[in-house]
Short mmCIF file of C-alpha atoms and ligand atoms in Angstrom, two decimals:
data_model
loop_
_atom_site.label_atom_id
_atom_site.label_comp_id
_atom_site.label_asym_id
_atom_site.label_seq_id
_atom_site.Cartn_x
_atom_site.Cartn_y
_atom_site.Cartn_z
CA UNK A 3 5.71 73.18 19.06
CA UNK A 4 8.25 70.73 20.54
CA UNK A 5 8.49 67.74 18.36
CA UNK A 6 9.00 70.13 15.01
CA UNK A 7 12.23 70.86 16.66
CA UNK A 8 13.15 67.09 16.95
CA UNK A 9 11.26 64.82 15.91
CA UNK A 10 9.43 65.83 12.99
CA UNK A 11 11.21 68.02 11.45
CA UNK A 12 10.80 67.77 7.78
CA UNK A 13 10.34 70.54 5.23
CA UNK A 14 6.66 70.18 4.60
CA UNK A 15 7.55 71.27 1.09
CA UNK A 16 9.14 67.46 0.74
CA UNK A 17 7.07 64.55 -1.37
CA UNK A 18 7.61 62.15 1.50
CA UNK A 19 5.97 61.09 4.28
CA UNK A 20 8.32 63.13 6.58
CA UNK A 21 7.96 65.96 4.75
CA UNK A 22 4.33 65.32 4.07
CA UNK A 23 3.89 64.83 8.35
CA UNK A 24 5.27 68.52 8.77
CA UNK A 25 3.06 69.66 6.19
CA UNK A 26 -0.07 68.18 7.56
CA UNK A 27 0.80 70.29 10.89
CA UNK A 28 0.68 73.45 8.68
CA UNK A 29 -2.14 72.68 7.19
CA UNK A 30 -3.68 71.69 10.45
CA UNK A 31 -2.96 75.74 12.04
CA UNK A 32 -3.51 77.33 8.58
CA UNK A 33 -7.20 75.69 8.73
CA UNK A 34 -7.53 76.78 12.48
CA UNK A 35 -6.70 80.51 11.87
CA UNK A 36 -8.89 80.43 8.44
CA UNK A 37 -11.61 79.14 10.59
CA UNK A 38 -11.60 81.82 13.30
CA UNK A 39 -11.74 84.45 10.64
CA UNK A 40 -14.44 82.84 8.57
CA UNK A 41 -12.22 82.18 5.75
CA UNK A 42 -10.54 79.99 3.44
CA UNK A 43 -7.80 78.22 4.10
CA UNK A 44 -5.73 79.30 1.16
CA UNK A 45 -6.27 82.69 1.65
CA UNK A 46 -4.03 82.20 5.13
CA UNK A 47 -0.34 83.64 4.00
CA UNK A 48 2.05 82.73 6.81
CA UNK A 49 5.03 85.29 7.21
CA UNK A 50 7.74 86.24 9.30
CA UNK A 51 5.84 89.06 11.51
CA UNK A 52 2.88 91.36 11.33
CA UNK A 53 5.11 93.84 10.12
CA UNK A 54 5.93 91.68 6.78
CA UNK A 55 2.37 91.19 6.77
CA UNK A 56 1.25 94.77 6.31
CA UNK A 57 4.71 95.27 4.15
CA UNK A 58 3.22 92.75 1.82
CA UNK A 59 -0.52 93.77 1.72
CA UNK A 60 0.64 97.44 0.72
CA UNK A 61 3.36 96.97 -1.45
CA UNK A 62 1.71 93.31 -2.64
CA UNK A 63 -1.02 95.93 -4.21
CA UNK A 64 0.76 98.22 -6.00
CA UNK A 65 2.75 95.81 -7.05
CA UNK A 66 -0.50 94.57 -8.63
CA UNK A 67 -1.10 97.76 -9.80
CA UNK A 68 1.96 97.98 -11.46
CA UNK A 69 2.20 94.59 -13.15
CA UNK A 70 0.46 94.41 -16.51
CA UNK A 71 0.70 90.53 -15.69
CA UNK A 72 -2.22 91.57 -12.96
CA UNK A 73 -4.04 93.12 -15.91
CA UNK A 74 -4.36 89.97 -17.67
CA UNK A 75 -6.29 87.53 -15.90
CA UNK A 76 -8.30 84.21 -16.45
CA UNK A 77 -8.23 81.37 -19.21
CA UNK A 78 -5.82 82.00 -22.58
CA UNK A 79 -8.55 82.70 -24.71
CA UNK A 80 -10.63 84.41 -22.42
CA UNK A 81 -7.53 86.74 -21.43
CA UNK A 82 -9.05 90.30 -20.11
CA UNK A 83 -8.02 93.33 -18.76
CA UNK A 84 -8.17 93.65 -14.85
CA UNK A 85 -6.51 97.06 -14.81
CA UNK A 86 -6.48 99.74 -17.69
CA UNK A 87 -3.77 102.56 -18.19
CA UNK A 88 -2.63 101.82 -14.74
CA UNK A 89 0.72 103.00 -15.49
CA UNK A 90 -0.15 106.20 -16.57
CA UNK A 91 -2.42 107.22 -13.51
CA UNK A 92 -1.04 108.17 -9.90
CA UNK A 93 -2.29 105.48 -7.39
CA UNK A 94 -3.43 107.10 -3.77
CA UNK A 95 -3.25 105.02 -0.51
CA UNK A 96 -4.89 106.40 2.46
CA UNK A 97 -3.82 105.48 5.56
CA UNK A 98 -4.60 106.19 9.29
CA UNK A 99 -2.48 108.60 11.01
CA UNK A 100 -2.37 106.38 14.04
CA UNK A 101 -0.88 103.26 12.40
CA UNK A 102 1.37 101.02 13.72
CA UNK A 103 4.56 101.93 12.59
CA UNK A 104 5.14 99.32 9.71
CA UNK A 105 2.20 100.50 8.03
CA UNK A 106 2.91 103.70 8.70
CA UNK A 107 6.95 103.84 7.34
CA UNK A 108 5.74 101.65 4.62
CA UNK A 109 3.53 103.96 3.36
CA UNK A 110 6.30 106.94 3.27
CA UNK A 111 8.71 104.38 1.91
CA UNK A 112 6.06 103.72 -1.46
CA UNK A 113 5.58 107.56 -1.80
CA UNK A 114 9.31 107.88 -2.21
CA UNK A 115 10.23 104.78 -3.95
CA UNK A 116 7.91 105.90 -6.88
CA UNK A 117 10.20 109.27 -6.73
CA UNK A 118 13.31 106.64 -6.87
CA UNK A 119 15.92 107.62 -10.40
CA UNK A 120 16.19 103.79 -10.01
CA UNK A 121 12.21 103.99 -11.10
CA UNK A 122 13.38 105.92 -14.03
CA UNK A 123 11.43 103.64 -16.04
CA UNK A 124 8.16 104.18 -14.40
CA UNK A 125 8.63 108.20 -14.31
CA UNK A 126 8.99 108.24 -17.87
CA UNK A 127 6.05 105.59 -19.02
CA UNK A 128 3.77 107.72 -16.70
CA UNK A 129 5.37 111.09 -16.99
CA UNK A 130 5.31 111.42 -13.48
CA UNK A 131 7.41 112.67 -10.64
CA UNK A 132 5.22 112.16 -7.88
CA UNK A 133 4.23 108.60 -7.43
CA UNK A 134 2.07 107.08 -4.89
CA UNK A 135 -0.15 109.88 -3.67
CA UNK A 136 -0.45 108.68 0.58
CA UNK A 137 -3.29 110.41 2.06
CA UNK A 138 -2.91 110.41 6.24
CA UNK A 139 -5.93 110.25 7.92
CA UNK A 140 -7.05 112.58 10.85
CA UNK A 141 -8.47 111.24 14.21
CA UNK A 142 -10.49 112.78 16.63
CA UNK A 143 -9.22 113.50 20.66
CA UNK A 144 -10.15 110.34 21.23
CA UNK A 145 -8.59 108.56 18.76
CA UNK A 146 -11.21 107.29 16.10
CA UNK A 147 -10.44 107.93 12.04
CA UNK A 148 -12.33 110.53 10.72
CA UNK A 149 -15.25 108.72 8.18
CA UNK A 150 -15.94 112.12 6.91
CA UNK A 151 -12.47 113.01 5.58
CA UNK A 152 -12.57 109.53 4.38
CA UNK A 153 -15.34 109.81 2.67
CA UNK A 154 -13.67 113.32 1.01
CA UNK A 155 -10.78 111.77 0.22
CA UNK A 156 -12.22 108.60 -1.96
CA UNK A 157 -11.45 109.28 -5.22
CA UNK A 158 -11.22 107.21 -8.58
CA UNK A 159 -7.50 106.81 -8.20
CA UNK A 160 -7.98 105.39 -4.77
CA UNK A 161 -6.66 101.79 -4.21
CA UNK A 162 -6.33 100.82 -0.25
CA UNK A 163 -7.52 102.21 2.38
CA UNK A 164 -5.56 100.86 5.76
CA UNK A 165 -6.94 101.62 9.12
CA UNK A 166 -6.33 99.18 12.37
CA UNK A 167 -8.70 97.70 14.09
CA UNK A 168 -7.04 98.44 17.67
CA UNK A 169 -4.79 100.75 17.94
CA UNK A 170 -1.48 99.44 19.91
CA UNK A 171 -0.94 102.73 22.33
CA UNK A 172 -4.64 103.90 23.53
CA UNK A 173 -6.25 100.45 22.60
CA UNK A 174 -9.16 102.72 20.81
CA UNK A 175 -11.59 100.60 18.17
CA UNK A 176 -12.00 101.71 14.94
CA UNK A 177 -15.33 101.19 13.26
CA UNK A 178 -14.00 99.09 10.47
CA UNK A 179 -17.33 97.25 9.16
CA UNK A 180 -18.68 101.14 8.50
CA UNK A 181 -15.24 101.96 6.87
CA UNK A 182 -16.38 98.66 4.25
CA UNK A 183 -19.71 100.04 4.09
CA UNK A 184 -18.48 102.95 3.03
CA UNK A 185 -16.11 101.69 0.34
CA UNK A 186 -18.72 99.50 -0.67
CA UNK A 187 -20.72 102.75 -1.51
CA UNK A 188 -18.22 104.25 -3.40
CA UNK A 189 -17.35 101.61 -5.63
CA UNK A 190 -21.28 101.08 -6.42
CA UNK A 191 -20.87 104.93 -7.05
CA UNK A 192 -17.99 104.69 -9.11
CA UNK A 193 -19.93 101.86 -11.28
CA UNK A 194 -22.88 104.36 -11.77
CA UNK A 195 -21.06 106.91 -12.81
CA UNK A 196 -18.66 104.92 -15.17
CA UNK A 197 -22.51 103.88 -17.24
CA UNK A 198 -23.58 107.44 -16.96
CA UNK A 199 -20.04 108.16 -19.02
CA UNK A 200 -20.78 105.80 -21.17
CA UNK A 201 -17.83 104.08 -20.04
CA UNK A 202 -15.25 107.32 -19.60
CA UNK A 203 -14.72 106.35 -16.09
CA UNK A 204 -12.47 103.11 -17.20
CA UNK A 205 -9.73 104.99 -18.71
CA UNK A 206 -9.15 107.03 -15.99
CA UNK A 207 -9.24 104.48 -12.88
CA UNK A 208 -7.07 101.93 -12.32
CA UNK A 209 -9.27 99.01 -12.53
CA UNK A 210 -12.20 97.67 -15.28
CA UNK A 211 -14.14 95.33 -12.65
CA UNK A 212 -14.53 98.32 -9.46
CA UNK A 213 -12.58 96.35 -6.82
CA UNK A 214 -10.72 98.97 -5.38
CA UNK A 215 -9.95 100.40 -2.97
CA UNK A 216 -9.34 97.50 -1.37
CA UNK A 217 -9.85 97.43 2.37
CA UNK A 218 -6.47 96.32 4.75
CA UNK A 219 -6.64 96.06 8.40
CA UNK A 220 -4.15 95.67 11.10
CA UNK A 221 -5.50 93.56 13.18
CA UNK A 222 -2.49 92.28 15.36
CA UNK A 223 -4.06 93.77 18.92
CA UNK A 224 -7.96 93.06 17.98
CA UNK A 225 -7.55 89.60 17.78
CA UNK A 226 -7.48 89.10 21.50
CA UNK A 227 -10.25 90.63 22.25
CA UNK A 228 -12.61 91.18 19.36
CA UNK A 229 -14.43 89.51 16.69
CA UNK A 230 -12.14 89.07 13.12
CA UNK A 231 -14.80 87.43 10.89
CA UNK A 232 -13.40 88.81 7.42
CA UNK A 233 -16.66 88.97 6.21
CA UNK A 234 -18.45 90.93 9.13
CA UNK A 235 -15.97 93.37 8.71
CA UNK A 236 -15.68 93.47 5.19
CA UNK A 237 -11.97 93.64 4.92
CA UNK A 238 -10.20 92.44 2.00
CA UNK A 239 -6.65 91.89 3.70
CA UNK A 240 -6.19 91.66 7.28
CA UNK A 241 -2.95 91.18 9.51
CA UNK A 242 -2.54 88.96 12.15
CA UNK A 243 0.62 88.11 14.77
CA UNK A 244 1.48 85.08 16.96
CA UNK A 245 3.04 87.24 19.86
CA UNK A 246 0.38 89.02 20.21
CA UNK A 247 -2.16 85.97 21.33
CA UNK A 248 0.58 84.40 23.31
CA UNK A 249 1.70 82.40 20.38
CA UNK A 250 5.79 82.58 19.42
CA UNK A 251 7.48 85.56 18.37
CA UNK A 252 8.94 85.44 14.62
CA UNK A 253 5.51 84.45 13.11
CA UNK A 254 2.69 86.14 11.33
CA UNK A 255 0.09 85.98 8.79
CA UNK A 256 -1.99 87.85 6.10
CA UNK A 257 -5.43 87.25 5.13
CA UNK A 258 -5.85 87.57 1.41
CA UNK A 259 -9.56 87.85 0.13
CA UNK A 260 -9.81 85.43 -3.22
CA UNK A 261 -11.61 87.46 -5.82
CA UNK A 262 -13.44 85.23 -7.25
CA UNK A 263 -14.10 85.64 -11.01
CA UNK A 264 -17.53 86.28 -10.34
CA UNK A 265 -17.01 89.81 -9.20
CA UNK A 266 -14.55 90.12 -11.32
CA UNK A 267 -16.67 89.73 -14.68
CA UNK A 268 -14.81 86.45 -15.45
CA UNK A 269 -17.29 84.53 -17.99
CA UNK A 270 -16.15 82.05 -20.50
CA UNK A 271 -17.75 81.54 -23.78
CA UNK A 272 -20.95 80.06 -22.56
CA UNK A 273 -21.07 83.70 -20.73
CA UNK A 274 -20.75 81.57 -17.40
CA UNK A 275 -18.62 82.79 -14.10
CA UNK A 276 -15.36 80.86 -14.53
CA UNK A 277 -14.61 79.45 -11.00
CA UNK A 278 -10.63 80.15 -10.97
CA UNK A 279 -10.05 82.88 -8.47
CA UNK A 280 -7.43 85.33 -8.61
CA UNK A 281 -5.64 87.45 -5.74
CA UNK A 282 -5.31 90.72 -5.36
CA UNK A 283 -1.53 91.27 -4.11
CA UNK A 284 1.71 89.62 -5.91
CA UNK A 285 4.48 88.63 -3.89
CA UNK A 286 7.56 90.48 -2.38
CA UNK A 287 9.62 87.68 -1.57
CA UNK A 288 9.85 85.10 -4.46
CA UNK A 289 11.43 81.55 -4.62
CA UNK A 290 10.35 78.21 -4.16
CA UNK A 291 6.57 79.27 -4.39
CA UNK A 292 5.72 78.11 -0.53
CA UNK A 293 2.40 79.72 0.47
CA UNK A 294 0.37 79.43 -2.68
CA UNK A 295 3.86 81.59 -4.33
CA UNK A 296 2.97 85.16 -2.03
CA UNK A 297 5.60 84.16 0.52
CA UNK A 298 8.48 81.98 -0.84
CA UNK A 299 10.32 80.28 1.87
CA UNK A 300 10.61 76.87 3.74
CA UNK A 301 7.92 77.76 6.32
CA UNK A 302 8.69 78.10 10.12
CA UNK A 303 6.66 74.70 11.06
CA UNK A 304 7.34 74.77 14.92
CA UNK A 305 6.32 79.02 14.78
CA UNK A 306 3.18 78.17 12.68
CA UNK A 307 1.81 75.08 14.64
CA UNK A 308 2.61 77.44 17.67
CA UNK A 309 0.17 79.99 15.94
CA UNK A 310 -2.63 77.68 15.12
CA UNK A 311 -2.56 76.80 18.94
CA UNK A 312 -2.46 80.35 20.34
CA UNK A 313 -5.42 81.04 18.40
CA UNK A 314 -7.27 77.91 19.50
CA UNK A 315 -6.99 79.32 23.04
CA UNK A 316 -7.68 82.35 22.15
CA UNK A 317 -10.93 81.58 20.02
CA UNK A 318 -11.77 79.26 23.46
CA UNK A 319 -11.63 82.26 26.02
CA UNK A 320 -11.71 85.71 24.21
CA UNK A 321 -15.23 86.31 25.49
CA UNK A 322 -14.64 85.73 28.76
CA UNK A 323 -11.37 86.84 28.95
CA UNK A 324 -12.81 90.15 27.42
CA UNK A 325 -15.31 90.70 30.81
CA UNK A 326 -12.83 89.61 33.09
CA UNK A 327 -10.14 92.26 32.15
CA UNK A 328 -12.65 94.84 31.31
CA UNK A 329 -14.04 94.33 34.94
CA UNK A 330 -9.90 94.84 36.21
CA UNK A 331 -10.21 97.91 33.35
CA UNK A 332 -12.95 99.79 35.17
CA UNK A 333 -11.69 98.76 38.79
CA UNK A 334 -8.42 99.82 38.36
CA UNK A 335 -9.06 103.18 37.13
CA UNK A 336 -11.84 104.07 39.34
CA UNK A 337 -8.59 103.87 41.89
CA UNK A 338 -6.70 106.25 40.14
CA UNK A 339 -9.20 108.58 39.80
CA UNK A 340 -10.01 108.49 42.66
CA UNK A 341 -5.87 108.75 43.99
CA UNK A 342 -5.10 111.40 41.45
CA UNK A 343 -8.31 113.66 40.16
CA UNK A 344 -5.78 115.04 37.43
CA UNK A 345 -4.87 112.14 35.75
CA UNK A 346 -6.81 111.53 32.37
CA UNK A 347 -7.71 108.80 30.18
CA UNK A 348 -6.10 109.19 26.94
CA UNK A 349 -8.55 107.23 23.98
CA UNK A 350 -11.97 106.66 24.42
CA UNK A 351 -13.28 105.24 27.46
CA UNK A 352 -15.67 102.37 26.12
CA UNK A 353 -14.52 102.18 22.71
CA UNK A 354 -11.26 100.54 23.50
CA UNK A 355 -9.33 97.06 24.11
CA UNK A 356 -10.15 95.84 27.63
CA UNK A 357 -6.38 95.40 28.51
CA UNK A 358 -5.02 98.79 27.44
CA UNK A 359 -4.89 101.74 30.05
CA UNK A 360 -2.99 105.03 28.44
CA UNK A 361 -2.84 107.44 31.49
CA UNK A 362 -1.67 111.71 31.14
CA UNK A 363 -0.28 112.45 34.75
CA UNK A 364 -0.03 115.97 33.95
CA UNK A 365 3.64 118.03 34.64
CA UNK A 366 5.32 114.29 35.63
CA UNK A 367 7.80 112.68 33.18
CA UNK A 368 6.72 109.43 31.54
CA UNK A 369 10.16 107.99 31.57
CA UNK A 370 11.14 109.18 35.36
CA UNK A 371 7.60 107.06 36.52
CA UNK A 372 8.83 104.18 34.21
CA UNK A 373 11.94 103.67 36.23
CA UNK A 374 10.11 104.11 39.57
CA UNK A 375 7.34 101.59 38.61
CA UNK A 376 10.23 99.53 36.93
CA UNK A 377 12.29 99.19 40.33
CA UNK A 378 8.79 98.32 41.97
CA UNK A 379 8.61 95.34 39.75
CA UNK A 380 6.24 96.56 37.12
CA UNK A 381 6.85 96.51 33.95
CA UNK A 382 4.80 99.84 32.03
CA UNK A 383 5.93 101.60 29.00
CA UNK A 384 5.84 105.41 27.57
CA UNK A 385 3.65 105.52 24.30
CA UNK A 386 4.34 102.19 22.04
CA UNK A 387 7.47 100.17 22.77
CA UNK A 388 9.04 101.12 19.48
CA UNK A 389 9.21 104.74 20.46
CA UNK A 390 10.29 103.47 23.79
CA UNK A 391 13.77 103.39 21.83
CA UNK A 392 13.75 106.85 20.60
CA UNK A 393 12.04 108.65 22.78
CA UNK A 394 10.14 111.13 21.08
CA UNK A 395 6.49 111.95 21.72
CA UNK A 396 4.15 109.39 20.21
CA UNK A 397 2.77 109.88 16.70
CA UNK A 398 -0.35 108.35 18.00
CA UNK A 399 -0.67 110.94 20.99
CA UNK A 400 -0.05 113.78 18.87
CA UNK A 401 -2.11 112.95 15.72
CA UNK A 402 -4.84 112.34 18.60
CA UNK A 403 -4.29 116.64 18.88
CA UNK A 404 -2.28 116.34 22.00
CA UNK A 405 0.68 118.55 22.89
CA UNK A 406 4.25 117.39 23.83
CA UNK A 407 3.96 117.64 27.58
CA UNK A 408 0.45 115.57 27.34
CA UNK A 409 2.52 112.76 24.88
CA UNK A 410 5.68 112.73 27.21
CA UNK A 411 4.18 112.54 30.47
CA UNK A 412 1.59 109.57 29.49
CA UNK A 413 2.45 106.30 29.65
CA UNK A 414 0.79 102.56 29.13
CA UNK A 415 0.31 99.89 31.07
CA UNK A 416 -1.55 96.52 29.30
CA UNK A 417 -3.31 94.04 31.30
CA UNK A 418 -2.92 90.34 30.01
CA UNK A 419 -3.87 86.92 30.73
CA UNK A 420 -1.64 86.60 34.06
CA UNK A 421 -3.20 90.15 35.51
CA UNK A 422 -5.18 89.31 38.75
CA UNK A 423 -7.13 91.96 40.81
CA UNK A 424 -3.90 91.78 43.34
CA UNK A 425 -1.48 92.41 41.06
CA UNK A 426 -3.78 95.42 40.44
CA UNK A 427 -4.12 96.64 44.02
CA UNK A 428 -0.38 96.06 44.25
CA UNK A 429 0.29 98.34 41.10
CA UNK A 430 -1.85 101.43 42.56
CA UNK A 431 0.02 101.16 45.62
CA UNK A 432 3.00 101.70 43.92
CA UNK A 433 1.56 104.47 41.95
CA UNK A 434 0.61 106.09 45.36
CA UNK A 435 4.75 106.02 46.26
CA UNK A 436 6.13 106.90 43.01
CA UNK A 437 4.06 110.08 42.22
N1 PLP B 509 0.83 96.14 14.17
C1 PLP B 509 0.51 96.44 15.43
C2 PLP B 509 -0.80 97.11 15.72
C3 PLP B 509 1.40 96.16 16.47
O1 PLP B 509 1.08 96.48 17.73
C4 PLP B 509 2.63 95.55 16.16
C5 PLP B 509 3.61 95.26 17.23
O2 PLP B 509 3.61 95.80 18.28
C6 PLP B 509 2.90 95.23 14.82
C7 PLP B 509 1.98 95.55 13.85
C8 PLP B 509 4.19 94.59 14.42
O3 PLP B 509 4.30 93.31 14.91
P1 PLP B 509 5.67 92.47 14.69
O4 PLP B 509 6.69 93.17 15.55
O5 PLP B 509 5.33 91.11 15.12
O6 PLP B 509 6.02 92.57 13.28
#
């Protein structure tokens, strides 16, 4: 990252060769990152964070929803209808009820911003109070989404679905390629019935070409760990972060699936596909147009090429890495089993990250063993860090079914790169003084 501090530091969005040396070191990470997820480069959108990732991916798509400009796509004389009568139909999101919280707050913020007087404009074209419909999705004890109430909740006016791949407190894996598979299904379904209808079905749903829902994952504490091909999992918008593969803080990205006009219905006159391809999300910060005009902004060249590095390493090691802390996983709490027969595992045991440990010491406070283990050197934390700061029982603890005592007497401790078996033996020890 170094010499785009001081020596080359150009704005890549420059003609010249300085600019044009600072842009070939974007490219050069965008290409890396598009390569580990088995996708195209363009479809890379570098932001500020993970969180203005998954701000743009939801609010990028009903933006799209919303825009008639969406709703006119390919060449001038081949102009057609992506989306028909959007405006007048309520769109529903359904989300996870153990998202991070900037999917999570997001979501609340879209179901009141459609309520908004300022959106007085909307209410009255649709003749609608309500606005986005968000639909919260249940998880069982041990932390996985419910694919039946998914499968309930599907409907024609559905247009994301957004469930993590890893969830940040109890490190539990979410069976996202079956959550595709499933939306697959329903559009196919959707496209049957619209023929049986003769058609009917267009009216009413917010799209003519049966592309939604679309599929969004938060991917931020998978990537470590887990495989992110876009296409095995069938996502259609992922999130990624720097900080969380070792890579600088301040930098994220969004994957964007290209719909190409193919499976869109695109033809020109000679009834072939028309190779253009369109996105499915419109920008939230506009400007200069920097990456491909979703995210205007001289980009953070030093943060990015710091990116495209941490995920070289990563894409090196994950597999290994993976065994080695899963082995320090199952060794570590063997010993605290074994020290403390009532402490339980909260998540599932196998389906989860290898370096995430959320322990229930039952009547003992969360935040009184923080401080112990915090004098002792170690640094653990009570639910997710951002909840650290208000205290209050973990939404991910308590949509998992648990009480308050179980959520504020549990905390988290996350194994990483640096984490040897010592540093493990030395941790239980402490555990054995502080409790
Ligand atoms: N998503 C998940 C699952 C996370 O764990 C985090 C951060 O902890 C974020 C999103 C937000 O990342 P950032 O703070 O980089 O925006």
């Amino acid at each position: 990252m170094k010499p785009y501090w001081t020596k080359v530091f150009g704005n890549p969005g420059a003609l010249h060769w300085f600019g044009q040396e600072a842009s070939a070191a974007v490219f050069k990470a965008r290409n890396v990152i598009a390569k580990s997820l088995g996708c195209h480069y363009s479809e890379i959108i570098f932001t500020g964070s993970a969180t203005e990732a998954n701000n743009l991916a939801l609010r990028g798509i009903l933006k799209g929803i919303r825009n008639k400009e969406l709703g006119m796509i390919g060449g001038k004389e081949n102009r057609k209808p992506l989306i028909h009568n959007s405006l007048f139909t309520i769109p529903k999101i359904i989300v996870s009820s153990i998202e991070h919280e900037s999917v999570l707050e997001t979501a609340r913020d879209l179901s009141r911003r459609w309520r908004d007087p300022a959106f007085h404009n909307f209410e009255s074209v649709a003749g609608e109070k309500e606005g986005v419909e968000v639909v919260y999705l249940p998880v069982s004890k041990k932390g996985i989404v419910d694919l039946k109430k998914l499968k309930e909740e599907l409907d024609e006016r559905t247009v994301l679905v957004s469930v993590m791949y890893a969830n940040n407190e109890v490190g539990t894996i979410q069976p996202i390629a079956k959550i595709s598979e499933i939306i697959k299904d329903f559009r196919n379904e959707l496209r049957i019935r619209n023929k049986e209808s003769g058609g009917n079905l267009k009216s009413i749903i917010p799209n003519s070409s049966f592309i939604y829902p679309l599929l969004h994952t938060d991917a931020v504490q998978a990537f470590n760990y887990l495989d992110c091909n876009v296409d095995m999992l069938g996502v259609d918008l992922l999130t990624l972060s720097a900080q969380k593969i070792y890579g600088p803080k301040g930098i994220g990205a969004l994957y964007a699936r290209r719909r190409m006009n193919k499976e869109l219905g695109i033809r020109d006159k000679e009834n072939s596909v028309i190779h253009n391809s369109s996105f499915i999300i419109l920008p939230q910060i506009t400007g200069g147009g920097q990456e491909y005009g979703f995210r205007s902004g001289t980009e953070n060249v030093p943060g990015i090429v710091g990116f495209g590095k941490a995920v070289e390493l990563v894409s090196n090691s994950y597999e290994l890495e993976n065994k080695r802390l899963r082995k320090l996983q199952e060794y570590f709490l063997a010993r605290i089993k074994k020290m403390f027969p009532k402490a339980q595992l909260n998540g599932d045991e196998k389906n989860r990250l290898p370096n995430n440990i959320n322990l229930y010491f039952p009547q003992q406070s969360a935040q009184d063993l923080i401080i112990k283990l915090d004098l002792a050197g170690f640094a653990v934390s009570p639910g997710s860090a951002c909840s650290a700061r208000t205290c209050t029982p973990s939404h991910v603890l308590k949509a998992m079914g648990f009480s308050d005592e179980r959520a504020t007497s549990s905390i988290r401790i996350t194994f990483g790169r640096p984490t040897t078996k010592e540093e493990i033996d030395k941790l239980t020890k402490a555990f054995a003084r502080v409790l």
